[in-house]
């Protein structure tokens, strides 16, 4: 079977134990990935540390390297997209879009310049802000968007002069390793290192004394463990965690345009999107027509292996997630809920497929409403009054995103601002990440930002330089 290697210090890391990475549509092995041993993790951190000095000193070299990495993604687009689709499960066009997005993030940072911030200038003194890299940064990512989520961290981290150790999810390491191997042609040895394996490898990276910061995207329970462990070494943290986004559809919403968009924003990537629409609150007067429209779309949504022509939704990425979503659906039905479309597994393939499920007659207390489903199952919940809708939307431990849908933009804007969430939308939800626009969470969805100048700040140490007048240009 093919093997993908870790990159450490600019070379393939020596192999130890290996494990098979599975295609979630067919449950057949694709290739083997390494299980990083403790010594190999130490070596990766040591390589990152050794590379730091010269990398941090060369901003122009860094920008050129990012440009080179973007070009490598472009010239390997087809192969990478097939590999991503096979290991993650997503349709091939979506895999291509993911790689092109990743490329655009690298290009954005390759072109980004800084201007010095003057904090104070008076007759006696000048106070300016300086930025230094944080040091060796651990980037830990999940399996839903392996490349996009990695590149949201990697591009700004490298731009700011840090060196990194990347830890992909155990079910989706292959594209990341292929990309790291390609990037070795553009990046100085040790700037980008990878480690692979399960929770233990991630935990060792978090507790490592040589790592100055962890930028983590993943589940809230793992985020809590990371925060606890990071306290021992006082690591800086960015935690992008789970979500349970509400979309609130007001009485005057335009269902013709809203329904297809709401469906897409709930079921894209088989619902495995942190900021997907996960609870759909709709004014009682529109409840039945909206349910009808969502059911009609669900019934025609083409589910199948990601490499099959015309497929709109692939399988869930792994067995654990499949069981989780099935469990939430069972709980919904046990509580009187009705699955009016989907929720079943097509018999055609052995993999982790669930057809898009629309669930009605469900109460807010059921697990499908309270917990993050992170899969293709959407509860639709009627409301009578807008204050009630906002209160129910906010009655969640999570605070990632939210939206309000209405023809009256002013009213929707006022209402959406009352949501306890960071990424807010009117007549939209979960738009694709853009490097100039910050993204983040509050409450159990974590803290810190990705992208935008706020996100860039997560990868620098701010210094404050006081000098006498004339001391600074
Ligand atoms: P997960 O927390 O199980 O795993 C994420 C990564 O952390 C994996 O690489 C895993 O191996 C590693 N890991 C596991 N235990 C660890 C530990 N103790 N210490 C360090 N690393 C550890 O999450 P998942 O199931 O892979 O991903 C799904 C979750 O990610 C969902 O909750 C989703 O909402 C969230 N997510 C959030 C965002 C965001 O931007 N807020 C984006 C995408 C996904």
Coordinates of C-alpha atoms and ligand atoms in Angstrom, one line a residue:
X1 CA 0.0 0.0 0.0
X2 CA 1.1 3.6 -0.7
X3 CA 2.6 5.5 2.2
X4 CA 2.7 9.2 2.9
X5 CA 5.5 10.5 5.1
X6 CA 5.7 13.2 7.7
X7 CA 8.0 16.1 6.9
X8 CA 10.5 17.1 9.6
X9 CA 13.4 19.4 9.1
X10 CA 12.7 19.6 5.4
X11 CA 13.0 15.8 4.9
X12 CA 10.8 12.7 5.2
X13 CA 10.7 11.8 8.9
X14 CA 11.9 8.3 9.6
X15 CA 9.0 5.8 9.8
X16 CA 7.9 4.0 12.9
X17 CA 4.5 2.5 13.1
X18 CA 1.9 3.0 10.4
X19 CA -1.9 2.9 10.1
X20 CA -4.3 2.7 7.2
X21 CA -6.4 5.7 6.2
X22 CA -9.8 4.7 4.9
X23 CA -12.1 6.0 2.2
X24 CA -15.3 6.8 4.1
X25 CA -17.5 5.9 1.1
X26 CA -16.3 2.4 0.6
X27 CA -14.4 1.6 3.9
X28 CA -11.4 0.6 1.8
X29 CA -7.8 1.7 2.7
X30 CA -6.3 4.5 0.6
X31 CA -2.8 4.7 1.9
X32 CA -0.9 4.4 5.2
X33 CA 0.1 7.4 7.4
X34 CA 2.7 7.4 10.1
X35 CA 1.9 7.2 13.8
X36 CA 4.4 9.8 15.1
X37 CA 6.4 8.5 18.0
X38 CA 7.5 10.7 20.9
X39 CA 11.1 11.1 19.7
X40 CA 9.8 12.0 16.2
X41 CA 7.6 14.7 17.7
X42 CA 10.6 16.1 19.7
X43 CA 12.6 16.1 16.4
X44 CA 9.8 18.0 14.6
X45 CA 9.7 20.7 17.4
X46 CA 13.5 20.9 17.4
X47 CA 13.6 21.4 13.7
X48 CA 11.0 24.2 13.9
X49 CA 13.0 25.8 16.7
X50 CA 16.2 25.7 14.8
X51 CA 14.6 27.3 11.7
X52 CA 13.1 30.1 13.6
X53 CA 16.0 32.6 13.7
X54 CA 16.6 33.1 10.0
X55 CA 13.0 32.7 9.0
X56 CA 11.8 35.4 11.4
X57 CA 14.4 37.8 10.0
X58 CA 13.4 37.6 6.4
X59 CA 9.9 39.1 5.7
X60 CA 10.4 39.4 2.0
X61 CA 11.7 35.8 1.8
X62 CA 8.6 34.7 3.7
X63 CA 6.3 36.4 1.3
X64 CA 8.0 34.9 -1.7
X65 CA 7.8 31.5 -0.2
X66 CA 4.1 31.8 0.4
X67 CA 3.7 32.8 -3.2
X68 CA 5.7 29.7 -4.3
X69 CA 3.5 27.5 -2.0
X70 CA 0.3 28.9 -3.6
X71 CA 1.7 28.1 -7.1
X72 CA 2.4 24.5 -6.0
X73 CA -1.2 24.1 -4.9
X74 CA -2.4 25.4 -8.3
X75 CA -0.1 23.1 -10.3
X76 CA -1.1 20.0 -8.2
X77 CA -4.8 20.9 -8.0
X78 CA -6.2 17.8 -9.7
X79 CA -4.2 15.2 -7.8
X80 CA -4.7 16.9 -4.5
X81 CA -8.4 17.3 -5.0
X82 CA -8.9 13.6 -5.8
X83 CA -6.9 12.6 -2.7
X84 CA -8.9 15.0 -0.5
X85 CA -12.2 13.7 -1.9
X86 CA -11.1 10.1 -1.2
X87 CA -10.0 10.6 2.4
X88 CA -12.6 13.2 3.5
X89 CA -15.6 12.0 1.4
X90 CA -16.6 15.3 -0.1
X91 CA -17.6 15.7 -3.8
X92 CA -14.7 16.3 -6.1
X93 CA -15.8 19.9 -7.1
X94 CA -16.0 20.8 -3.4
X95 CA -12.5 19.3 -2.9
X96 CA -11.2 21.5 -5.8
X97 CA -12.8 24.6 -4.3
X98 CA -11.2 23.8 -1.0
X99 CA -7.7 23.6 -2.5
X100 CA -8.3 26.8 -4.5
X101 CA -9.5 28.6 -1.3
X102 CA -6.3 27.4 0.5
X103 CA -4.3 28.8 -2.5
X104 CA -6.0 32.1 -2.3
X105 CA -5.2 32.5 1.4
X106 CA -1.5 31.9 0.7
X107 CA -1.7 34.5 -2.1
X108 CA -3.4 37.0 0.2
X109 CA -0.7 36.8 2.8
X110 CA 2.0 36.8 0.2
X111 CA 0.8 40.2 -0.9
X112 CA 0.2 41.6 2.6
X113 CA 2.3 44.4 3.9
X114 CA 2.4 46.0 7.3
X115 CA 2.3 49.6 8.4
X116 CA 3.7 50.6 11.7
X117 CA 1.2 51.5 14.4
X118 CA 2.0 54.7 16.3
X119 CA 0.3 54.5 19.7
X120 CA 1.3 58.0 20.9
X121 CA 3.4 60.8 19.7
X122 CA 3.8 64.0 21.7
X123 CA 6.4 66.7 22.3
X124 CA 8.5 64.4 24.5
X125 CA 8.2 60.9 23.1
X126 CA 7.0 58.4 20.6
X127 CA 5.4 55.1 21.5
X128 CA 5.0 52.6 18.7
X129 CA 3.8 49.0 18.4
X130 CA 6.2 46.3 17.2
X131 CA 5.3 42.8 16.3
X132 CA 7.5 39.7 16.8
X133 CA 6.7 36.1 15.9
X134 CA 5.4 34.0 18.8
X135 CA 7.9 31.2 18.1
X136 CA 7.2 27.6 17.3
X137 CA 3.4 27.2 16.8
X138 CA 1.4 24.0 16.9
X139 CA -1.4 23.9 14.4
X140 CA -4.0 21.2 15.2
X141 CA -6.9 20.8 12.8
X142 CA -10.0 18.5 12.3
X143 CA -11.2 16.5 9.4
X144 CA -14.0 18.5 7.9
X145 CA -11.9 20.9 5.8
X146 CA -8.4 19.6 6.3
X147 CA -6.8 22.1 3.9
X148 CA -8.9 25.2 4.3
X149 CA -8.6 25.0 8.1
X150 CA -4.9 24.3 8.0
X151 CA -4.2 27.2 5.6
X152 CA -6.3 29.6 7.7
X153 CA -3.6 29.1 10.3
X154 CA -0.5 28.3 8.3
X155 CA -0.6 31.3 5.9
X156 CA -0.7 34.0 8.7
X157 CA 1.5 32.0 11.0
X158 CA 4.3 31.8 8.4
X159 CA 3.7 35.4 7.2
X160 CA 4.3 36.6 10.8
X161 CA 7.6 34.7 11.0
X162 CA 6.7 31.7 13.1
X163 CA 7.7 28.2 12.3
X164 CA 5.1 25.4 12.8
X165 CA 4.4 21.8 13.6
X166 CA 1.1 20.7 12.0
X167 CA -1.1 17.9 13.3
X168 CA -3.9 16.9 11.0
X169 CA -6.8 14.7 12.1
X170 CA -6.2 11.0 12.1
X171 CA -8.8 10.3 9.4
X172 CA -7.6 13.0 7.0
X173 CA -3.8 13.2 7.1
X174 CA -3.0 12.3 3.5
X175 CA -3.6 15.6 1.7
X176 CA -1.9 17.5 4.4
X177 CA 1.2 15.3 4.1
X178 CA 1.2 15.5 0.3
X179 CA 1.0 19.3 0.6
X180 CA 3.8 19.5 3.2
X181 CA 6.0 17.4 1.0
X182 CA 5.3 19.8 -2.0
X183 CA 5.9 22.9 0.1
X184 CA 9.4 21.5 1.1
X185 CA 10.5 22.8 -2.3
X186 CA 9.7 26.4 -1.3
X187 CA 10.1 26.6 2.4
X188 CA 13.5 26.5 4.3
X189 CA 14.0 23.2 6.2
X190 CA 12.2 23.1 9.5
X191 CA 9.7 25.9 8.8
X192 CA 6.9 23.5 8.3
X193 CA 6.9 20.1 10.1
X194 CA 4.2 17.6 10.4
X195 CA 3.2 15.0 13.0
X196 CA 0.4 12.5 12.6
X197 CA -1.7 10.1 14.7
X198 CA -4.5 10.4 17.3
X199 CA -5.3 12.4 20.4
X200 CA -2.1 11.3 22.2
X201 CA 0.1 13.0 19.5
X202 CA -2.0 16.2 19.7
X203 CA -1.8 16.1 23.5
X204 CA 2.0 15.7 23.3
X205 CA 2.3 18.7 21.0
X206 CA 0.2 20.8 23.4
X207 CA 2.3 19.9 26.4
X208 CA 5.7 20.3 24.6
X209 CA 7.9 22.9 26.3
X210 CA 9.4 23.9 22.9
X211 CA 6.0 25.0 21.5
X212 CA 5.0 28.6 22.3
X213 CA 1.5 28.6 21.0
X214 CA -1.3 26.2 19.9
X215 CA -3.8 27.3 17.3
X216 CA -6.5 24.7 17.5
X217 CA -9.7 24.0 15.5
X218 CA -11.8 21.1 16.7
X219 CA -14.4 20.1 19.3
X220 CA -15.2 21.9 22.5
X221 CA -14.3 18.9 24.8
X222 CA -10.8 18.7 23.1
X223 CA -10.5 22.5 23.4
X224 CA -11.1 22.3 27.1
X225 CA -8.4 19.6 27.5
X226 CA -6.0 21.7 25.5
X227 CA -6.6 24.7 27.7
X228 CA -6.0 22.7 30.8
X229 CA -2.8 21.2 29.5
X230 CA -1.5 24.5 28.1
X231 CA -1.7 26.1 31.5
X232 CA 1.4 24.1 32.6
X233 CA 3.6 25.9 30.0
X234 CA 1.5 29.1 29.8
X235 CA 1.1 28.6 26.1
X236 CA -0.8 31.1 24.1
X237 CA -4.0 29.7 22.6
X238 CA -6.5 30.2 19.9
X239 CA -9.4 27.9 20.2
X240 CA -11.9 27.6 17.3
X241 CA -14.4 25.1 18.7
X242 CA -17.9 23.7 18.0
X243 CA -21.0 25.5 17.1
X244 CA -24.8 25.2 17.1
X245 CA -25.8 28.1 14.9
X246 CA -29.4 29.3 14.7
X247 CA -31.0 30.7 11.6
X248 CA -34.1 32.8 12.4
X249 CA -36.6 33.2 9.6
X250 CA -39.0 36.1 10.1
X251 CA -42.6 36.4 9.0
X252 CA -41.7 38.6 6.0
X253 CA -38.8 36.4 4.7
X254 CA -38.7 35.5 1.0
X255 CA -38.9 31.8 1.0
X256 CA -38.3 31.3 -2.7
X257 CA -34.7 32.6 -2.3
X258 CA -34.1 31.7 1.3
X259 CA -35.1 28.0 1.3
X260 CA -32.5 26.8 -1.2
X261 CA -29.8 28.9 0.5
X262 CA -30.8 27.7 4.0
X263 CA -30.7 24.1 2.8
X264 CA -27.3 24.5 1.3
X265 CA -25.9 26.2 4.4
X266 CA -27.2 23.4 6.6
X267 CA -26.1 20.5 4.4
X268 CA -22.9 21.6 2.7
X269 CA -20.1 19.2 3.4
X270 CA -22.7 16.8 4.7
X271 CA -23.4 19.3 7.6
X272 CA -19.8 18.9 8.8
X273 CA -19.2 22.6 9.0
X274 CA -18.6 24.4 12.3
X275 CA -20.8 27.3 11.4
X276 CA -23.5 25.5 9.3
X277 CA -27.2 26.2 10.0
X278 CA -27.8 23.7 12.8
X279 CA -31.1 24.9 14.3
X280 CA -33.7 26.5 12.0
X281 CA -36.3 28.7 13.8
X282 CA -39.1 29.9 11.6
X283 CA -42.1 32.1 12.2
X284 CA -45.2 29.9 12.6
X285 CA -46.9 31.5 9.6
X286 CA -44.1 30.2 7.3
X287 CA -43.4 26.9 9.1
X288 CA -45.4 24.6 6.8
X289 CA -44.3 26.2 3.5
X290 CA -40.7 26.2 4.6
X291 CA -40.7 22.6 5.7
X292 CA -42.3 21.6 2.4
X293 CA -39.6 23.4 0.4
X294 CA -36.8 21.9 2.5
X295 CA -38.3 18.4 2.2
X296 CA -38.6 18.8 -1.6
X297 CA -34.9 19.8 -1.9
X298 CA -33.8 17.0 0.5
X299 CA -35.6 14.3 -1.6
X300 CA -33.6 15.3 -4.7
X301 CA -30.2 15.9 -3.1
X302 CA -27.8 13.5 -4.8
X303 CA -25.9 11.5 -2.2
X304 CA -23.0 9.3 -3.1
X305 CA -19.2 8.7 -3.2
X306 CA -17.4 12.0 -3.7
X307 CA -15.7 11.0 -7.0
X308 CA -19.0 10.1 -8.6
X309 CA -20.3 12.6 -11.2
X310 CA -23.0 14.9 -10.1
X311 CA -22.9 14.0 -6.4
X312 CA -23.9 16.8 -4.1
X313 CA -23.2 15.2 -0.7
X314 CA -20.7 12.5 0.3
X315 CA -20.6 10.3 3.3
X316 CA -19.8 11.5 6.8
X317 CA -16.1 11.3 7.4
X318 CA -15.9 8.6 10.0
X319 CA -17.8 6.0 12.0
X320 CA -17.9 7.9 15.2
X321 CA -19.6 10.9 13.5
X322 CA -22.0 8.6 11.7
X323 CA -23.0 7.0 15.0
X324 CA -23.3 10.4 16.7
X325 CA -25.7 11.7 14.1
X326 CA -27.8 8.5 14.0
X327 CA -28.0 8.7 17.8
X328 CA -29.3 12.3 17.7
X329 CA -31.9 11.2 15.1
X330 CA -33.0 8.3 17.3
X331 CA -33.3 10.6 20.3
X332 CA -35.4 13.1 18.3
X333 CA -37.8 10.3 17.3
X334 CA -38.0 8.9 20.8
X335 CA -39.1 12.4 21.9
X336 CA -42.0 12.6 19.4
X337 CA -40.0 14.2 16.6
X338 CA -40.7 13.2 13.0
X339 CA -38.1 12.7 10.3
X340 CA -40.0 13.9 7.2
X341 CA -37.1 13.5 4.7
X342 CA -33.9 11.4 4.7
X343 CA -32.1 10.2 7.8
X344 CA -31.7 6.8 6.2
X345 CA -28.6 5.1 4.8
X346 CA -28.6 4.3 1.1
X347 CA -27.9 0.6 0.5
X348 CA -25.6 1.2 -2.5
X349 CA -22.3 1.7 -0.7
X350 CA -20.9 0.3 2.6
X351 CA -19.7 3.7 3.9
X352 CA -20.9 6.3 6.4
X353 CA -23.8 7.8 4.4
X354 CA -26.9 9.5 5.8
X355 CA -29.3 11.2 3.5
X356 CA -30.2 14.8 4.4
X357 CA -32.7 14.6 7.3
X358 CA -35.4 17.2 8.0
X359 CA -36.8 16.8 11.5
X360 CA -40.1 18.4 12.7
X361 CA -42.3 18.3 15.8
X362 CA -39.2 18.4 17.9
X363 CA -38.8 20.3 21.1
X364 CA -35.8 22.5 22.1
X365 CA -34.9 20.0 24.9
X366 CA -34.0 17.1 22.6
X367 CA -30.3 16.4 21.9
X368 CA -30.6 17.3 18.2
X369 CA -31.4 20.9 19.2
X370 CA -29.2 21.2 22.2
X371 CA -26.0 19.5 20.9
X372 CA -23.9 20.1 17.9
X373 CA -25.0 17.5 15.2
X374 CA -22.1 18.3 12.8
X375 CA -23.9 16.2 10.2
X376 CA -26.8 16.1 7.8
X377 CA -29.8 16.4 10.2
X378 CA -31.7 19.7 10.6
X379 CA -34.4 20.4 13.2
X380 CA -37.0 23.0 12.1
X381 CA -38.6 24.8 15.0
X382 CA -41.6 27.2 14.8
X383 CA -41.8 30.4 16.9
X384 CA -44.5 33.0 17.5
X385 CA -42.6 36.1 18.5
X386 CA -39.2 37.5 17.7
X387 CA -38.1 38.0 21.3
X388 CA -38.9 34.4 21.9
X389 CA -36.9 33.3 18.8
X390 CA -33.8 35.3 19.9
X391 CA -34.1 33.9 23.5
X392 CA -34.3 30.3 22.2
X393 CA -31.4 30.9 19.7
X394 CA -29.3 32.2 22.6
X395 CA -30.2 29.3 24.9
X396 CA -27.1 27.4 23.7
X397 CA -23.7 26.8 25.2
X398 CA -22.2 27.7 21.8
X399 CA -21.6 31.1 20.3
X400 CA -20.2 30.7 16.8
X401 CA -22.6 32.1 14.2
X402 CA -26.2 33.1 13.6
X403 CA -28.5 34.6 11.0
X404 CA -31.8 36.4 10.6
X405 CA -33.8 36.2 7.3
X406 CA -36.2 38.9 6.3
X407 CA -37.1 41.4 3.5
X408 CA -36.6 44.2 6.1
X409 CA -32.8 44.4 6.3
X410 CA -32.8 47.1 9.0
X411 CA -35.1 45.1 11.3
X412 CA -33.1 41.9 10.6
X413 CA -29.8 43.7 11.3
X414 CA -31.1 45.0 14.6
X415 CA -32.3 41.5 15.6
X416 CA -29.3 39.5 14.5
X417 CA -27.0 41.8 16.6
X418 CA -28.8 40.4 19.7
X419 CA -27.5 36.9 19.0
X420 CA -24.8 35.7 21.4
X421 CA -22.5 34.7 18.6
X422 CA -19.5 36.2 16.7
X423 CA -20.2 35.6 13.0
X424 CA -23.6 37.3 12.2
X425 CA -25.4 37.3 8.9
X426 CA -28.6 38.8 7.3
X427 CA -30.2 36.6 4.6
X428 CA -27.0 34.6 4.5
X429 CA -25.2 32.1 6.7
X430 CA -21.7 30.7 6.9
X431 CA -20.3 32.4 3.9
X432 CA -16.9 31.0 2.8
X433 CA -14.0 32.3 4.9
X434 CA -12.2 35.4 3.4
X435 CA -8.7 36.3 4.6
X436 CA -9.5 39.9 5.1
X437 CA -12.6 39.1 7.3
X438 CA -12.2 37.9 10.9
X439 CA -13.9 34.7 12.1
X440 CA -14.2 33.5 15.6
X441 CA -16.4 32.3 18.5
X442 CA -17.6 33.1 22.0
X443 CA -19.0 31.0 24.9
X444 CA -18.2 27.3 24.3
X445 CA -17.2 28.0 20.7
X446 CA -13.9 29.2 21.9
X447 CA -11.9 32.4 21.7
X448 CA -9.5 34.2 19.5
X449 CA -9.9 34.9 15.8
X450 CA -8.7 33.6 12.4
X451 CA -8.1 35.9 9.5
X452 CA -8.4 39.7 9.3
X453 CA -6.0 41.8 11.3
X454 CA -7.5 40.4 14.5
X455 CA -6.6 36.9 13.3
X456 CA -3.1 38.0 12.4
X457 CA -2.6 39.3 15.9
X458 CA -3.0 35.8 17.2
X459 CA 0.3 34.9 15.6
X460 CA 2.4 37.8 16.9
X461 CA 3.6 39.1 20.2
X462 CA 2.9 42.8 20.4
X463 CA 5.7 44.8 21.8
X464 CA 5.5 48.5 22.9
X465 CA 8.5 50.6 22.2
X466 CA 9.0 53.9 24.0
X467 CA 11.6 56.3 22.6
X468 CA 12.4 60.0 23.0
X469 CA 11.1 62.3 20.3
X470 CA 13.2 61.8 17.2
X471 CA 14.2 58.3 18.3
X472 CA 11.9 56.7 15.8
X473 CA 11.4 57.5 12.2
Ligands
LIG1 P1 -11.6 16.8 17.7 O1 -11.5 17.8 18.8 O2 -11.9 15.4 18.1 O3 -10.1 16.7 17.0 C1 -9.5 17.8 16.3 C2 -8.0 17.6 16.3 O4 -7.5 17.6 17.6 C3 -7.6 16.3 15.7 O5 -6.4 16.5 14.9 C4 -7.4 15.4 16.9 O6 -6.5 14.3 16.6 C5 -6.8 16.4 17.8 N1 -6.9 16.0 19.3 C6 -7.8 15.2 19.8 N2 -7.6 15.2 21.2 C7 -6.6 16.0 21.5 C8 -5.9 16.4 22.7 N3 -6.3 15.9 23.9 N4 -4.9 17.3 22.6 C9 -4.6 17.8 21.4 N5 -5.1 17.5 20.2 C10 -6.1 16.6 20.2 O7 -12.6 17.4 16.6 P2 -13.1 16.7 15.3 O8 -14.1 15.7 15.7 O9 -11.9 16.3 14.5 O10 -13.7 18.0 14.6 C11 -15.1 18.4 14.7 C12 -15.2 19.6 15.6 O11 -14.5 20.7 15.1 C13 -16.7 20.1 15.6 O12 -17.0 20.3 17.0 C14 -16.6 21.4 14.8 O13 -17.6 22.3 15.1 C15 -15.3 21.8 15.2 N6 -14.8 22.9 14.2 C16 -14.7 24.2 14.6 C17 -14.4 25.1 13.6 C18 -14.3 26.6 14.0 O14 -13.6 27.3 13.3 N7 -14.8 27.0 15.1 C19 -14.1 24.8 12.3 C20 -14.2 23.4 11.9 C21 -14.6 22.5 12.9

